[in-house]
Amino acid sequence: MGSERRERMKALGARLRGLRAEAGLTGAVLAQRAGVGQPTVSKVETGRMVPSADVLDRLSRALGLDEPTAGEVRDLLAAVEAASDSGQSADGVTSAGMAVDEEVRSARLVRSFQCVVLPAMLQSAEYARHVFGSVPSATPEVVGRAVAARVEQQSVLYEPGRESVFVLTEAVLRTWPGSPALMLAQLDRLLAVESLSTVRLGVIPWRRPVPVLPRHGFTLCDRRAVVVETFDGERVSDDSGELASYEEMFGRFEQAAVFGGEGRELLLRVMKEFRDPGDAVTP
């Protein structure tokens, strides 16, 4: 990471840490009020994470900042984003799914629909490496940091009191990066995650028509935000009308999916095809 960017991240973090101290809040209380994970607050304040604009706005509201001060921290974030990073923008890699990770970490109920790429919280390290590595000009160092952060954040799947519902089209299981061996390991991970009491994993089989043609993936975090994924990044929305629309859409996709034993049978069938591909799969 370039020194200019690093220094600007530290400046943003230090300012937020000072504002929190002035408000008499602990990091844990601020995280709870803002609806984000405590590790997010800690990483932002120590200059190890660049918050999304949505997360920064939540922190500002939780701190009770007046408009001039909120504008000041927004300007600090803009300065971070404008800083060069030796020809590689960390935001370019970050936009390949890290907004989802950030939002999911603070949510108690997560519902994610995907039609091409596996949900961020279900990706194996090697699968995630291909996701982040697909960003133009991504460097091995930046990709490695992004993969490590994603794997660490997936620990929320195992926390009691959380519920995660994932709905995939069968196309997700058959759109594969790397090699058949990578996908075998990835599908094995899906089987392991599917067995968790905190997770429901459903797949819409090819033999079933989809209720509506999917155009992109999205993730609902509690009933407060939706992360909409686009070709070149993500956007977070808390608009009530948009939330209601995506809630309804997720329900329709969920009804079309198979869960439990039928879902596991589908996963095992796809694994068999990757294990013995014949003419269907070529490395």
CSV table of C-alpha atoms in Angstrom, one decimal, residues 72-268:
chain,number,residue,atom,x,y,z
A,72,GLU,CA,-15.0,16.8,7.5
A,73,VAL,CA,-14.9,13.1,8.0
A,74,ARG,CA,-16.5,12.5,4.5
A,75,ASP,CA,-13.7,14.7,3.1
A,76,LEU,CA,-11.1,12.6,4.9
A,77,LEU,CA,-12.6,9.5,3.3
A,78,ALA,CA,-12.6,11.2,-0.1
A,79,ALA,CA,-8.9,12.0,0.4
A,80,VAL,CA,-8.2,8.3,1.1
A,81,GLU,CA,-10.0,7.2,-2.0
A,82,ALA,CA,-8.2,9.8,-4.1
A,83,ALA,CA,-4.8,8.7,-2.9
A,84,SER,CA,-2.7,6.7,-5.3
A,85,ASP,CA,-1.5,3.3,-4.4
A,86,SER,CA,1.5,2.6,-6.6
A,87,GLY,CA,-0.7,2.1,-9.6
A,88,GLN,CA,-3.0,-0.3,-7.8
A,89,SER,CA,-6.2,0.9,-6.2
A,90,ALA,CA,-7.1,-1.1,-3.1
A,91,ASP,CA,-10.6,0.1,-3.6
A,92,GLY,CA,-10.6,-1.8,-7.0
A,93,VAL,CA,-10.1,-5.0,-5.2
A,94,THR,CA,-12.2,-4.0,-2.3
A,95,SER,CA,-15.2,-3.3,-4.6
A,96,ALA,CA,-15.1,-7.0,-5.7
A,97,GLY,CA,-17.2,-8.0,-2.7
A,98,MET,CA,-15.8,-6.5,0.5
A,99,ALA,CA,-18.8,-4.2,0.9
A,100,VAL,CA,-20.9,-7.4,1.3
A,101,ASP,CA,-18.4,-8.7,3.9
A,102,GLU,CA,-18.6,-5.5,5.9
A,103,GLU,CA,-22.4,-5.4,5.9
A,104,VAL,CA,-22.8,-9.1,6.7
A,105,ARG,CA,-20.5,-8.9,9.7
A,106,SER,CA,-22.9,-6.6,11.5
A,107,ALA,CA,-26.1,-8.3,10.5
A,108,ARG,CA,-28.0,-11.0,12.5
A,109,LEU,CA,-30.1,-12.1,9.5
A,110,VAL,CA,-28.4,-12.4,6.1
A,111,ARG,CA,-30.2,-13.4,2.9
A,112,SER,CA,-28.2,-13.6,-0.2
A,113,PHE,CA,-29.1,-14.5,-3.8
A,114,GLN,CA,-26.5,-15.2,-6.5
A,115,CYS,CA,-26.9,-16.1,-10.1
A,116,VAL,CA,-23.3,-16.4,-11.3
A,117,VAL,CA,-20.7,-16.0,-8.5
A,118,LEU,CA,-20.8,-17.8,-5.1
A,119,PRO,CA,-21.8,-15.6,-2.1
A,120,ALA,CA,-18.9,-14.0,-0.5
A,121,MET,CA,-19.4,-15.7,2.8
A,122,LEU,CA,-19.3,-19.2,1.2
A,123,GLN,CA,-16.2,-18.8,-1.0
A,124,SER,CA,-13.1,-20.9,-0.3
A,125,ALA,CA,-9.8,-19.0,-0.1
A,126,GLU,CA,-8.8,-20.2,-3.6
A,127,TYR,CA,-12.2,-19.2,-5.1
A,128,ALA,CA,-12.0,-15.8,-3.5
A,129,ARG,CA,-8.4,-15.4,-4.8
A,130,HIS,CA,-9.8,-15.8,-8.3
A,131,VAL,CA,-12.6,-13.2,-7.5
A,132,PHE,CA,-10.2,-10.6,-6.3
A,133,GLY,CA,-7.6,-11.5,-8.9
A,134,SER,CA,-10.0,-10.7,-11.7
A,135,VAL,CA,-9.8,-7.0,-10.8
A,136,PRO,CA,-7.7,-5.2,-13.5
A,137,SER,CA,-4.1,-4.6,-12.3
A,138,ALA,CA,-4.7,-6.4,-9.0
A,139,THR,CA,-1.3,-7.2,-7.3
A,140,PRO,CA,-0.6,-10.5,-5.4
A,141,GLU,CA,-0.1,-8.5,-2.2
A,142,VAL,CA,-3.4,-6.7,-2.4
A,143,VAL,CA,-5.3,-9.9,-3.4
A,144,GLY,CA,-3.6,-11.8,-0.6
A,145,ARG,CA,-4.8,-9.2,2.0
A,146,ALA,CA,-8.3,-9.2,0.6
A,147,VAL,CA,-8.5,-13.0,0.6
A,148,ALA,CA,-7.3,-13.2,4.2
A,149,ALA,CA,-9.8,-10.6,5.3
A,150,ARG,CA,-12.7,-12.5,3.6
A,151,VAL,CA,-11.8,-15.8,5.2
A,152,GLU,CA,-11.5,-14.2,8.6
A,153,GLN,CA,-14.9,-12.5,8.2
A,154,GLN,CA,-16.6,-15.8,7.4
A,155,SER,CA,-16.4,-16.8,11.0
A,156,VAL,CA,-19.7,-15.0,11.5
A,157,LEU,CA,-21.4,-18.1,9.9
A,158,TYR,CA,-20.6,-20.1,13.0
A,159,GLU,CA,-21.8,-17.6,15.6
A,160,PRO,CA,-25.0,-18.5,17.5
A,161,GLY,CA,-27.9,-16.1,17.2
A,162,ARG,CA,-27.2,-15.4,13.6
A,163,GLU,CA,-29.2,-16.8,10.6
A,164,SER,CA,-27.8,-16.9,7.0
A,165,VAL,CA,-30.0,-18.0,4.0
A,166,PHE,CA,-28.3,-18.4,0.7
A,167,VAL,CA,-30.1,-19.0,-2.6
A,168,LEU,CA,-28.1,-19.9,-5.7
A,169,THR,CA,-29.0,-20.8,-9.2
A,170,GLU,CA,-27.5,-24.0,-10.4
A,171,ALA,CA,-25.5,-21.9,-12.9
A,172,VAL,CA,-23.4,-20.7,-9.9
A,173,LEU,CA,-22.2,-24.2,-9.3
A,174,ARG,CA,-21.2,-24.6,-12.9
A,175,THR,CA,-19.5,-21.3,-13.5
A,176,TRP,CA,-16.1,-22.2,-12.3
A,177,PRO,CA,-12.7,-20.4,-12.1
A,178,GLY,CA,-9.4,-22.2,-11.9
A,179,SER,CA,-9.7,-26.0,-12.1
A,180,PRO,CA,-12.1,-28.8,-11.4
A,181,ALA,CA,-10.0,-29.6,-8.3
A,182,LEU,CA,-10.7,-26.0,-7.0
A,183,MET,CA,-14.5,-26.5,-7.6
A,184,LEU,CA,-14.4,-29.9,-5.8
A,185,ALA,CA,-12.9,-28.3,-2.7
A,186,GLN,CA,-15.4,-25.4,-3.0
A,187,LEU,CA,-18.4,-27.7,-3.3
A,188,ASP,CA,-17.2,-29.8,-0.4
A,189,ARG,CA,-17.1,-26.5,1.6
A,190,LEU,CA,-20.7,-25.9,0.6
A,191,LEU,CA,-21.8,-29.3,1.9
A,192,ALA,CA,-20.0,-28.5,5.3
A,193,VAL,CA,-21.6,-25.1,5.6
A,194,GLU,CA,-25.0,-26.4,4.6
A,195,SER,CA,-25.0,-28.7,7.7
A,196,LEU,CA,-24.7,-25.8,10.1
A,197,SER,CA,-27.7,-25.0,12.2
A,198,THR,CA,-27.2,-21.3,11.5
A,199,VAL,CA,-27.3,-21.7,7.7
A,200,ARG,CA,-29.9,-22.6,5.1
A,201,LEU,CA,-28.5,-23.2,1.6
A,202,GLY,CA,-30.8,-23.5,-1.4
A,203,VAL,CA,-30.2,-24.1,-5.1
A,204,ILE,CA,-32.6,-23.4,-8.0
A,205,PRO,CA,-32.1,-26.4,-10.3
A,206,TRP,CA,-31.9,-26.0,-14.0
A,207,ARG,CA,-35.0,-28.1,-14.4
A,208,ARG,CA,-37.1,-25.5,-12.6
A,209,PRO,CA,-38.0,-22.2,-14.2
A,210,VAL,CA,-36.9,-19.1,-12.3
A,211,PRO,CA,-39.7,-16.9,-11.1
A,212,VAL,CA,-38.1,-13.9,-12.8
A,213,LEU,CA,-34.9,-13.6,-14.9
A,214,PRO,CA,-32.1,-12.6,-12.5
A,215,ARG,CA,-29.9,-9.7,-13.5
A,216,HIS,CA,-27.5,-9.5,-10.6
A,217,GLY,CA,-26.8,-10.8,-7.1
A,218,PHE,CA,-27.8,-9.0,-4.0
A,219,THR,CA,-27.6,-9.5,-0.2
A,220,LEU,CA,-30.1,-8.4,2.4
A,221,CYS,CA,-28.6,-7.5,5.8
A,222,ASP,CA,-31.3,-7.7,8.5
A,223,ARG,CA,-34.1,-5.5,7.3
A,224,ARG,CA,-32.1,-2.3,7.1
A,225,ALA,CA,-29.9,-2.5,4.0
A,226,VAL,CA,-29.4,-4.3,0.7
A,227,VAL,CA,-26.0,-4.7,-1.0
A,228,VAL,CA,-26.7,-4.7,-4.8
A,229,GLU,CA,-23.8,-6.1,-6.8
A,230,THR,CA,-23.0,-4.7,-10.2
A,231,PHE,CA,-20.4,-5.4,-12.9
A,232,ASP,CA,-17.9,-2.9,-11.5
A,233,GLY,CA,-18.7,-2.8,-7.8
A,234,GLU,CA,-21.4,-2.7,-5.2
A,235,ARG,CA,-23.8,-0.2,-3.8
A,236,VAL,CA,-25.5,-0.2,-0.4
A,237,SER,CA,-29.1,1.0,-0.1
A,238,ASP,CA,-31.3,1.6,2.9
A,239,ASP,CA,-34.2,3.0,0.9
A,240,SER,CA,-37.4,1.5,2.2
A,241,GLY,CA,-39.0,1.0,-1.2
A,242,GLU,CA,-35.9,-0.6,-2.7
A,243,LEU,CA,-35.6,-2.9,0.4
A,244,ALA,CA,-39.2,-4.0,0.1
A,245,SER,CA,-38.7,-4.8,-3.6
A,246,TYR,CA,-35.6,-6.9,-2.9
A,247,GLU,CA,-37.3,-8.6,0.0
A,248,GLU,CA,-40.1,-9.7,-2.3
A,249,MET,CA,-37.7,-10.8,-5.0
A,250,PHE,CA,-35.7,-12.9,-2.5
A,251,GLY,CA,-38.8,-14.6,-1.3
A,252,ARG,CA,-39.7,-15.6,-4.9
A,253,PHE,CA,-36.2,-17.1,-5.5
A,254,GLU,CA,-36.3,-18.9,-2.2
A,255,GLN,CA,-39.6,-20.6,-3.0
A,256,ALA,CA,-38.1,-21.9,-6.3
A,257,ALA,CA,-35.0,-23.4,-4.6
A,258,VAL,CA,-34.5,-26.8,-3.1
A,259,PHE,CA,-33.1,-27.2,0.4
A,260,GLY,CA,-32.0,-30.0,2.7
A,261,GLY,CA,-31.6,-33.5,1.3
A,262,GLU,CA,-32.7,-32.5,-2.2
A,263,GLY,CA,-30.2,-29.6,-2.2
A,264,ARG,CA,-27.4,-31.9,-1.0
A,265,GLU,CA,-28.2,-34.4,-3.7
A,266,LEU,CA,-27.8,-31.7,-6.3
A,267,LEU,CA,-24.4,-30.6,-4.9
A,268,LEU,CA,-23.2,-34.2,-4.9
